[in-house]
PDB file of C-alpha atoms and ligand atoms in Angstrom:
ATOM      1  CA  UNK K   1       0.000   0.000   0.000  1.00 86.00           C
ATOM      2  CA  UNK K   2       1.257   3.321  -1.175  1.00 96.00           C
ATOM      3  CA  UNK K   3       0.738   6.443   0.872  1.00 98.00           C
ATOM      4  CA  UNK K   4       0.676   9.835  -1.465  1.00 98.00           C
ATOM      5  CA  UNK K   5       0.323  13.106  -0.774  1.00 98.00           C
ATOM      6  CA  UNK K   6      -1.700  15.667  -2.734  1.00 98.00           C
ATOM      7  CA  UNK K   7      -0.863  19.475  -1.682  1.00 98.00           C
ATOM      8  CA  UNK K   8      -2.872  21.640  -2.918  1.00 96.00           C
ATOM      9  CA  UNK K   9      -1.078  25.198  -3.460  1.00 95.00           C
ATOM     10  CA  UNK K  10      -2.300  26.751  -6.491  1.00 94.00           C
ATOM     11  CA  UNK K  11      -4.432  29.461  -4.266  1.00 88.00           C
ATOM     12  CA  UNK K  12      -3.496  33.406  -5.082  1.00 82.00           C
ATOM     13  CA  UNK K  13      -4.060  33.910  -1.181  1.00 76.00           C
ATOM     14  CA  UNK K  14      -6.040  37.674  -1.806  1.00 70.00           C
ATOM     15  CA  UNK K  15      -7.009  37.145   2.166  1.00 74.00           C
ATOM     16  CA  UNK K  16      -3.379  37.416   3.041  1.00 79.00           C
ATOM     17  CA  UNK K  17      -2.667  40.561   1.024  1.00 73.00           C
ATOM     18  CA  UNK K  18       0.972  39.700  -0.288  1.00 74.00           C
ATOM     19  CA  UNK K  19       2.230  39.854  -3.540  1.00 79.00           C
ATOM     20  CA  UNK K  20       3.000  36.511  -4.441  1.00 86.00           C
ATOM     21  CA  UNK K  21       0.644  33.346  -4.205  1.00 89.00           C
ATOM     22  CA  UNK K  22       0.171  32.359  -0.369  1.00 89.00           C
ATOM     23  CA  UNK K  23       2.481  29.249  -0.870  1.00 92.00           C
ATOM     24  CA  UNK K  24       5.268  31.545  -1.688  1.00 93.00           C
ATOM     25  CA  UNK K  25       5.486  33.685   0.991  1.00 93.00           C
ATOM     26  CA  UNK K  26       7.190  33.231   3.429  1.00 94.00           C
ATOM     27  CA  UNK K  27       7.440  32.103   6.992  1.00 95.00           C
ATOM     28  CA  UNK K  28      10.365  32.737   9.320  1.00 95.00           C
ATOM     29  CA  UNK K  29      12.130  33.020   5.923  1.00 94.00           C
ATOM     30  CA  UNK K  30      11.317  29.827   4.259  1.00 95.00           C
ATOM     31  CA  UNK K  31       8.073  29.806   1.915  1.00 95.00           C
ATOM     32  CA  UNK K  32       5.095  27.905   3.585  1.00 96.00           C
ATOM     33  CA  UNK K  33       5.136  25.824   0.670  1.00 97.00           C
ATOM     34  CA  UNK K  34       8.762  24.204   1.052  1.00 97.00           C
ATOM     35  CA  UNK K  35       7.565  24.126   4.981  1.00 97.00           C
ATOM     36  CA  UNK K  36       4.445  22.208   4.214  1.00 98.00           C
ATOM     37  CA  UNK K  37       6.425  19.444   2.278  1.00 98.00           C
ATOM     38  CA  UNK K  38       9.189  18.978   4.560  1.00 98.00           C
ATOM     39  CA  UNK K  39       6.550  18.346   6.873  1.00 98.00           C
ATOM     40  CA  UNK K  40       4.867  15.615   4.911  1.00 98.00           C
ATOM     41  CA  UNK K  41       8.172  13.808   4.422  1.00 98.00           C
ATOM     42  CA  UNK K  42       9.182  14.496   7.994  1.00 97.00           C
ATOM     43  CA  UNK K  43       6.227  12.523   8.991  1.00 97.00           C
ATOM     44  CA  UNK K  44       7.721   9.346   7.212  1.00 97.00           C
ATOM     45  CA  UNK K  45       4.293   7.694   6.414  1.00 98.00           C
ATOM     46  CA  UNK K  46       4.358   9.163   3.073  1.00 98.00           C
ATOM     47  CA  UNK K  47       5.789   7.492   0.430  1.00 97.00           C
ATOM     48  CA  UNK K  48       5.556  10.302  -2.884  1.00 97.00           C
ATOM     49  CA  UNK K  49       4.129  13.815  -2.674  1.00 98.00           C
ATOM     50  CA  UNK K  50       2.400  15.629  -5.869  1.00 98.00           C
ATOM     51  CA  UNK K  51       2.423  19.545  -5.397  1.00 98.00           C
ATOM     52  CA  UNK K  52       0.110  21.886  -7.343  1.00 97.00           C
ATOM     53  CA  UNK K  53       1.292  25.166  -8.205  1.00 96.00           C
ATOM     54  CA  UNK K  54       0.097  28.206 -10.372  1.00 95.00           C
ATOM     55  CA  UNK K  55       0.902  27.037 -13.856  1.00 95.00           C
ATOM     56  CA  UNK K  56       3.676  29.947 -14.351  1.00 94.00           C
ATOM     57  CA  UNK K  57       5.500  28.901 -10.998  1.00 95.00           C
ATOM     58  CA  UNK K  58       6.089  24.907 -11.843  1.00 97.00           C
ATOM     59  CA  UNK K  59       9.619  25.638 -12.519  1.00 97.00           C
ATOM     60  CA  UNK K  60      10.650  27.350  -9.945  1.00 95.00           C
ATOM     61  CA  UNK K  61       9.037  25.192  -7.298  1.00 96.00           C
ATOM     62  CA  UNK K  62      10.883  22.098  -8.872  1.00 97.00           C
ATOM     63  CA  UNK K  63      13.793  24.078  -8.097  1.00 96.00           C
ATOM     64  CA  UNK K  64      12.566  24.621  -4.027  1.00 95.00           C
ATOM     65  CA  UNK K  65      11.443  20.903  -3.142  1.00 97.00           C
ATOM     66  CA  UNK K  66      13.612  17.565  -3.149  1.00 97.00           C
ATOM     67  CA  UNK K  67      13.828  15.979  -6.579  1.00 97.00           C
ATOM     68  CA  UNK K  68      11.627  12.883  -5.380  1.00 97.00           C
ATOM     69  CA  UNK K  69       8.663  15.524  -5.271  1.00 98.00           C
ATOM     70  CA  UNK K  70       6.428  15.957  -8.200  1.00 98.00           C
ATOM     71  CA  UNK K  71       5.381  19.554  -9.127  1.00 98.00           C
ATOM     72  CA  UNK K  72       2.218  19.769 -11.433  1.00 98.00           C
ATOM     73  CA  UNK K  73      -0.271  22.812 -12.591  1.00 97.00           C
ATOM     74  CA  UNK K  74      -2.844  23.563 -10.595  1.00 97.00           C
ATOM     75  CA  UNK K  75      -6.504  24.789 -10.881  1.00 95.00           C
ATOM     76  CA  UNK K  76      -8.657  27.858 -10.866  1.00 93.00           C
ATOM     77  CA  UNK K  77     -10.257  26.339  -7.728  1.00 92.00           C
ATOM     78  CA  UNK K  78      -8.715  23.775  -4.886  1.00 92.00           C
ATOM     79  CA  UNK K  79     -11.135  21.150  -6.227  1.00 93.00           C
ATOM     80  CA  UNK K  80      -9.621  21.810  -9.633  1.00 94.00           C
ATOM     81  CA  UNK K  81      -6.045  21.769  -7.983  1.00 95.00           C
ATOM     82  CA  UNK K  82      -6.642  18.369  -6.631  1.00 96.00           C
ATOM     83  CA  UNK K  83      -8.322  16.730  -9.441  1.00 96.00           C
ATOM     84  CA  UNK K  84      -5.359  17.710 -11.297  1.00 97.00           C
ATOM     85  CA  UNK K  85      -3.327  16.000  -8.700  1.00 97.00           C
ATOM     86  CA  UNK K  86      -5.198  12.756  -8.926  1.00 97.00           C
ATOM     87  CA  UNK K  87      -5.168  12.119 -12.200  1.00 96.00           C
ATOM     88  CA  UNK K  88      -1.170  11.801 -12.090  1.00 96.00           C
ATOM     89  CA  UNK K  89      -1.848   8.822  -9.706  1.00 96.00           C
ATOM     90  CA  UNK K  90      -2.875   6.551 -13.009  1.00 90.00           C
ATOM     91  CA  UNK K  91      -0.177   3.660 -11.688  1.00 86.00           C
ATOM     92  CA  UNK K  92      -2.028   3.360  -8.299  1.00 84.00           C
ATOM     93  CA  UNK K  93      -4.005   0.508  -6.520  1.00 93.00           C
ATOM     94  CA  UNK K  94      -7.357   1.481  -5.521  1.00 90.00           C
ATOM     95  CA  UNK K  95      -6.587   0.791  -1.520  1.00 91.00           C
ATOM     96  CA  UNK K  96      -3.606   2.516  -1.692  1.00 95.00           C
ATOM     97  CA  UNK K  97      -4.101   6.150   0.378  1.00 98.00           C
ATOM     98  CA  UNK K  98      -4.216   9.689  -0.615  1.00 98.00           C
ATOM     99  CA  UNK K  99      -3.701  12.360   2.090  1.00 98.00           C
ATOM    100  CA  UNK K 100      -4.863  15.862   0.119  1.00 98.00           C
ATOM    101  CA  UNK K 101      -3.248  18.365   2.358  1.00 98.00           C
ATOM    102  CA  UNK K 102      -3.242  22.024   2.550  1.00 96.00           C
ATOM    103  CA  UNK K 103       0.143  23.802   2.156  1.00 95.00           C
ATOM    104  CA  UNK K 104      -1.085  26.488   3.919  1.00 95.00           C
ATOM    105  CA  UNK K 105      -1.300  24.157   7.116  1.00 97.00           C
ATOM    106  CA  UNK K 106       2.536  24.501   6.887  1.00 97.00           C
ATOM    107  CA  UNK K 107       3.265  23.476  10.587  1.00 98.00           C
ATOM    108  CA  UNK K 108       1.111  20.314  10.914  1.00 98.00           C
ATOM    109  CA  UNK K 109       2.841  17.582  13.304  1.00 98.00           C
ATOM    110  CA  UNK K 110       3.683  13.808  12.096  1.00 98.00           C
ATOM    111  CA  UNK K 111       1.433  12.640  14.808  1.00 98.00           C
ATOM    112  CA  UNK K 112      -1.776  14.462  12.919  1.00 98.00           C
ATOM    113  CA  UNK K 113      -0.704  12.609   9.684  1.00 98.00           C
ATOM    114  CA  UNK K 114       0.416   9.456  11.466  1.00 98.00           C
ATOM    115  CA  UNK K 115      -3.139   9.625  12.679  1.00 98.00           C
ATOM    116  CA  UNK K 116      -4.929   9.846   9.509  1.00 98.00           C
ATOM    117  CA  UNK K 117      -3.021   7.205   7.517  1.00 98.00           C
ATOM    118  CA  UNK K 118      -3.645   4.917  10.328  1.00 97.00           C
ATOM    119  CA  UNK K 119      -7.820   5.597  10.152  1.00 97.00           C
ATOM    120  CA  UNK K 120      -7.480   5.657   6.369  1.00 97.00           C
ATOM    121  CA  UNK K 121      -6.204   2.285   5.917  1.00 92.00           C
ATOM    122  CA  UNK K 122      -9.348   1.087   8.124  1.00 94.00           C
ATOM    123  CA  UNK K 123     -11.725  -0.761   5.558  1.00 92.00           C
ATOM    124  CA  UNK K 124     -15.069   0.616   7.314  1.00 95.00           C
ATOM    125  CA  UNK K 125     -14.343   4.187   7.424  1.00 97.00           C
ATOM    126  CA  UNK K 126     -14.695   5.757   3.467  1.00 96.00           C
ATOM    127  CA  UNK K 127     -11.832   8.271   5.137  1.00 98.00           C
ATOM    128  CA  UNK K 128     -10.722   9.765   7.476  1.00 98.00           C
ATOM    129  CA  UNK K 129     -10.145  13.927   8.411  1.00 98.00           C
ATOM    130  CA  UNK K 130      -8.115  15.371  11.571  1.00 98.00           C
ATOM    131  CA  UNK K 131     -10.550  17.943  13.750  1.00 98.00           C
ATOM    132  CA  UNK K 132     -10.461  19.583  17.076  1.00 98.00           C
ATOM    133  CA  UNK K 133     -13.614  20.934  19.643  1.00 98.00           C
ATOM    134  CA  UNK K 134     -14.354  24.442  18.276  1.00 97.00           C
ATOM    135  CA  UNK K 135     -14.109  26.997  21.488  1.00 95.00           C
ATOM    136  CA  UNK K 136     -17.064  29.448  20.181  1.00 96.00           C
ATOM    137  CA  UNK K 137     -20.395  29.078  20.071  1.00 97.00           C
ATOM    138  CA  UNK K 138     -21.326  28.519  16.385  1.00 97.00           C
ATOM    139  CA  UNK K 139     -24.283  30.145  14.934  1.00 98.00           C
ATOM    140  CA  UNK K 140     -26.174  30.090  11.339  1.00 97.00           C
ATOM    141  CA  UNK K 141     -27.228  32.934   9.872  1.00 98.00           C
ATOM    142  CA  UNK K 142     -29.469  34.489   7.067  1.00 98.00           C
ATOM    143  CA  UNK K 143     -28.721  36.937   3.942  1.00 97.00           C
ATOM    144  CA  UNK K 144     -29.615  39.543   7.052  1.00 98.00           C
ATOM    145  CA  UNK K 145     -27.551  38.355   9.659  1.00 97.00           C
ATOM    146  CA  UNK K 146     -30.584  36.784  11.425  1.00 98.00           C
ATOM    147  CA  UNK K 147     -29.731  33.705  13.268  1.00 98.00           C
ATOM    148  CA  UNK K 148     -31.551  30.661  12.304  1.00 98.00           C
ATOM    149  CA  UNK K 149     -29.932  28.097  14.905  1.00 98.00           C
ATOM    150  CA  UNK K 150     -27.228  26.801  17.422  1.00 98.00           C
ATOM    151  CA  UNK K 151     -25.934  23.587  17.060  1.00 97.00           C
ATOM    152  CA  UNK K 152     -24.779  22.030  20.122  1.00 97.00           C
ATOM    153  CA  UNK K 153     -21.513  22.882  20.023  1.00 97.00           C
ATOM    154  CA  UNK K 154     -20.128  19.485  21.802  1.00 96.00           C
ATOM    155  CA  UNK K 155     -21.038  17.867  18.488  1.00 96.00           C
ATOM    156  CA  UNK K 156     -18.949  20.536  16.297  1.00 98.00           C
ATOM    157  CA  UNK K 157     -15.158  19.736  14.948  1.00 98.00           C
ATOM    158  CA  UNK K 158     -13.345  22.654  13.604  1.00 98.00           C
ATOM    159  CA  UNK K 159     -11.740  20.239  10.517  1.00 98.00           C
ATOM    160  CA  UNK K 160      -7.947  20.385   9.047  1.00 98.00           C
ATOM    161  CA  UNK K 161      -5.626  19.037   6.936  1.00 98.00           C
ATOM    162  CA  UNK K 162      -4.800  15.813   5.586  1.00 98.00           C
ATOM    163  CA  UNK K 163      -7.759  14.779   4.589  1.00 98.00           C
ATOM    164  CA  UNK K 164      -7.107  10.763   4.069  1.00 98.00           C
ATOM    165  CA  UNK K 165      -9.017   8.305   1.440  1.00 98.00           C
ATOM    166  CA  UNK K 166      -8.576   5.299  -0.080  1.00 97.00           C
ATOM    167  CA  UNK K 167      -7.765   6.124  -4.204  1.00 96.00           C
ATOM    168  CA  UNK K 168     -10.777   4.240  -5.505  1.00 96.00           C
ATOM    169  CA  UNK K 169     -13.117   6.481  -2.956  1.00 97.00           C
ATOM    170  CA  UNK K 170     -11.564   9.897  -3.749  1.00 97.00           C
ATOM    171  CA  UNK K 171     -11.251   8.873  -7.129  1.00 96.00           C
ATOM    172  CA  UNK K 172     -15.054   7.997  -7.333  1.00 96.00           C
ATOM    173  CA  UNK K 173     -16.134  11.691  -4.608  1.00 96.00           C
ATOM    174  CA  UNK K 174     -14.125  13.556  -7.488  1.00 95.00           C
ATOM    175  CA  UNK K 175     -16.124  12.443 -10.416  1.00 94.00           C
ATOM    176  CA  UNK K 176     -19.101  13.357  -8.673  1.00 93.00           C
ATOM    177  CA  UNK K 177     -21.016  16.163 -11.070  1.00 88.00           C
ATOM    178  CA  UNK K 178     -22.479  19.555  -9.516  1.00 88.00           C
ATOM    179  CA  UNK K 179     -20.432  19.319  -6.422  1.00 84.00           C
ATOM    180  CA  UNK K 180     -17.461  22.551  -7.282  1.00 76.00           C
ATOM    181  CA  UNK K 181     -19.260  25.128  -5.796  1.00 79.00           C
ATOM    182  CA  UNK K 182     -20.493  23.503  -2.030  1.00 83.00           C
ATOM    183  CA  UNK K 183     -18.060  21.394  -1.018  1.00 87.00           C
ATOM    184  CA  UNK K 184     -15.399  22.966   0.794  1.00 89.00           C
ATOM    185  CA  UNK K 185     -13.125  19.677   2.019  1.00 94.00           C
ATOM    186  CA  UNK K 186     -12.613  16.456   0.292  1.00 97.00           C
ATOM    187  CA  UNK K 187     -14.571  15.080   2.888  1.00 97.00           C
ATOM    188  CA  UNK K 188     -17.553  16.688   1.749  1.00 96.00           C
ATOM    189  CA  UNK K 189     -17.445  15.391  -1.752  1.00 96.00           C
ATOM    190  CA  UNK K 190     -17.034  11.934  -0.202  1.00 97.00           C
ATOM    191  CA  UNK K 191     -19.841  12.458   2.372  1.00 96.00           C
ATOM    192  CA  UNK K 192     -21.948  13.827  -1.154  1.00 95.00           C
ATOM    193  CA  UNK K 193     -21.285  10.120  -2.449  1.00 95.00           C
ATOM    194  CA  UNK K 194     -22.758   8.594   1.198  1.00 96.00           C
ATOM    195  CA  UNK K 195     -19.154   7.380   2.292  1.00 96.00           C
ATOM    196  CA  UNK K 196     -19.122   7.594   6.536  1.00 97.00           C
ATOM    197  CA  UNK K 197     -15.672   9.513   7.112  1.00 98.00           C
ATOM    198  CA  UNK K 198     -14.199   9.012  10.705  1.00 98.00           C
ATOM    199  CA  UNK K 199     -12.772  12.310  12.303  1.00 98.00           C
ATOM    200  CA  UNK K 200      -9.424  12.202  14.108  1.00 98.00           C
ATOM    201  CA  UNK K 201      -7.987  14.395  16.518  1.00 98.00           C
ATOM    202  CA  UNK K 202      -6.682  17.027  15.035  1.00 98.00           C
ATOM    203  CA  UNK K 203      -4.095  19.312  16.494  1.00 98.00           C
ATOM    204  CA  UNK K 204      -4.057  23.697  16.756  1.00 97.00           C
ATOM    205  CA  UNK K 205      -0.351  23.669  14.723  1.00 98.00           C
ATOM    206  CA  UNK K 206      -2.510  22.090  11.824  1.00 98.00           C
ATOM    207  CA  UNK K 207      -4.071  25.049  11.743  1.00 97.00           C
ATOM    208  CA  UNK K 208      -4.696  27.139   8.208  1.00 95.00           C
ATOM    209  CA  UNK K 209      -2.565  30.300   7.306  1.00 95.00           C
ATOM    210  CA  UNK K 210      -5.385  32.472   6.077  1.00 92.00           C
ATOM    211  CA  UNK K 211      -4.828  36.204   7.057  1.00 92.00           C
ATOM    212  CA  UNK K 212      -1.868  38.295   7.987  1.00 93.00           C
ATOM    213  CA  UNK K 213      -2.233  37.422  11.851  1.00 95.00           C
ATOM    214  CA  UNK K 214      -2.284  33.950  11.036  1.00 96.00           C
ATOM    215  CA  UNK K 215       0.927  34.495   9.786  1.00 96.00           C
ATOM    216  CA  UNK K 216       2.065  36.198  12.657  1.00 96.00           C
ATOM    217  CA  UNK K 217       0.934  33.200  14.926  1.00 97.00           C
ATOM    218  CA  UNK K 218       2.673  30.898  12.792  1.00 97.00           C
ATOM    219  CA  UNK K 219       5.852  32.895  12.821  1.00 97.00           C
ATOM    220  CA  UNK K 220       5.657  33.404  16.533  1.00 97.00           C
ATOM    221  CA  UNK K 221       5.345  29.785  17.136  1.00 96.00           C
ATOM    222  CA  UNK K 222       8.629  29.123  14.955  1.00 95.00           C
ATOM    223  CA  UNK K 223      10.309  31.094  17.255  1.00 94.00           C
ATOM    224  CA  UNK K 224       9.347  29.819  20.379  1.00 89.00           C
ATOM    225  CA  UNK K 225      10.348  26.420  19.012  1.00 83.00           C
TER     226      UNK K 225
HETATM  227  O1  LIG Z   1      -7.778  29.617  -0.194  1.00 60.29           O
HETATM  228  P1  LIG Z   1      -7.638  28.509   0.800  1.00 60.29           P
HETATM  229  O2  LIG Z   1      -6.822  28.898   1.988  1.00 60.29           O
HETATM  230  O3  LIG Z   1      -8.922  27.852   1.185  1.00 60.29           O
HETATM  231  O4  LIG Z   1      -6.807  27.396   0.044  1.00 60.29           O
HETATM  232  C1  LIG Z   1      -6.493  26.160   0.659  1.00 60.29           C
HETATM  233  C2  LIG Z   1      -5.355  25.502  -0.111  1.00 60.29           C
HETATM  234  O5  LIG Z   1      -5.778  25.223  -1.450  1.00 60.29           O
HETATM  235  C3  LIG Z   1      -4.106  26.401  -0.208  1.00 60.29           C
HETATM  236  O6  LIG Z   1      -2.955  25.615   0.055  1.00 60.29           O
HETATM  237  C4  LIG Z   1      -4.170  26.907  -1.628  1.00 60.29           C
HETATM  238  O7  LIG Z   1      -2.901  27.194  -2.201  1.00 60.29           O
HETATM  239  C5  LIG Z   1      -4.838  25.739  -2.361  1.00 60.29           C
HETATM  240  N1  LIG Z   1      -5.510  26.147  -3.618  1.00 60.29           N
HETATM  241  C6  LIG Z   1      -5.147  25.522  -4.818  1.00 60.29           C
HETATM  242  N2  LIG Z   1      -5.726  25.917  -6.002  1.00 60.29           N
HETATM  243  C7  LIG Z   1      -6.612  26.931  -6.025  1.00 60.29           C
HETATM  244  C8  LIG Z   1      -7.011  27.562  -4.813  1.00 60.29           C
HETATM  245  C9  LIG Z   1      -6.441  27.138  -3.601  1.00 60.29           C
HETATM  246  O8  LIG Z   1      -4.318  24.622  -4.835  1.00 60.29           O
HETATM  247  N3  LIG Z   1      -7.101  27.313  -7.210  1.00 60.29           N
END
């Protein structure tokens, strides 16, 4: 059984207001992106990584990462990123594993993807997705801002990064029509398709770089380490 790793890193990152794509910028002076994949390989239950990349930036991200690490085009969209990922995987067994992984979660531990490959591999779980207790009340809301409900939040996981499937199953949630637009995980496209996805714990390092502070936090922690 092969483990691979998809990460996604094709986003422009408008949220974080830099120049150059979020996966590019950088973090305590090395780009989130080289970050992210040392981390996968670090976690040594990975066996090959795919990275997708704006289309103009292939080149010079084969140049960043370690020759063993595949560097492909991305999409408009993350779903379109990661489809493109999966179809280089045309050599793979259907039980072997793909973790899709965010390069923006840049500091996840190897116990978070130790975690999910373990789950993964488990034959009555479609998948399995690292999550941790959210700390504020969640609320949904109208157009207006109305509130329409609480859910309890003891039931609520705030979800991360990487997402593990068997190939077959992601293969199968990807090739699902109509989906693009509402899905916002992997998991959800495999949840569309009726497949029961186990969560794991998660952990707060997985979390995503998304705005400016978050990069702050992350370079805080770096230096604390
Ligand atoms: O924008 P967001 O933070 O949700 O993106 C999550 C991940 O998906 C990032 O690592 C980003 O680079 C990636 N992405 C991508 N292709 C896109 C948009 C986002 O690979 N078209």
């Amino acid at each position: 059984m092969t483990v691979t790793a998809l990460i996604p890193a094709a986003g422009r990152g408008v949220r974080l207001g830099a120049d150059e794509p979020k996966a590019f910028v950088d973090v305590c002076g090395r780009p989130m992106l080289t970050r992210a994949v040392s981390g996968v390989l670090a976690s040594g239950v990975v066996d090959r990584v795919v990275v997708m990349v704006p289309a103009d930036l292939v080149d010079a991200t084969a140049a960043l990462v370690p020759e063993s690490v595949r560097v492909i085009a991305g999409g408009a969209e993350r779903i379109d990123s990661v489809r493109a990922g999966l179809q280089t995987l045309t050599d793979g067994d259907p039980d072997d594993i793909v973790l899709v992984h965010d390069a923006a979660r840049c500091l996840t531990p190897a116990a978070v993807f130790e975690r999910v490959v373990a789950a993964a591999g488990d034959r009555y779980w479609a998948g399995a997705i690292p999550g941790i207790p959210v700390a504020d009340t969640i609320k949904t809301v109208n157009a207006a801002g109305g509130v329409t409900g609480t859910p309890q939040r003891s039931g609520l996981r705030a979800i991360q990064t990487p997402q593990g499937f068997r190939l077959d199953v992601l293969r199968r949630a990807y090739a699902q029509n109509g989906l693009d637009d509402v899905a916002t995980d992997d998991a959800g496209l495999v949840e569309a398709m009726g497949g029961a996805v186990r969560v794991v714990a998660g952990d707060p390092l997985a979390f995503k770089i998304t705005t400016e502070w978050d990069l702050r936090t992350a370079e805080r922690v770096l230096v604390a380490e």
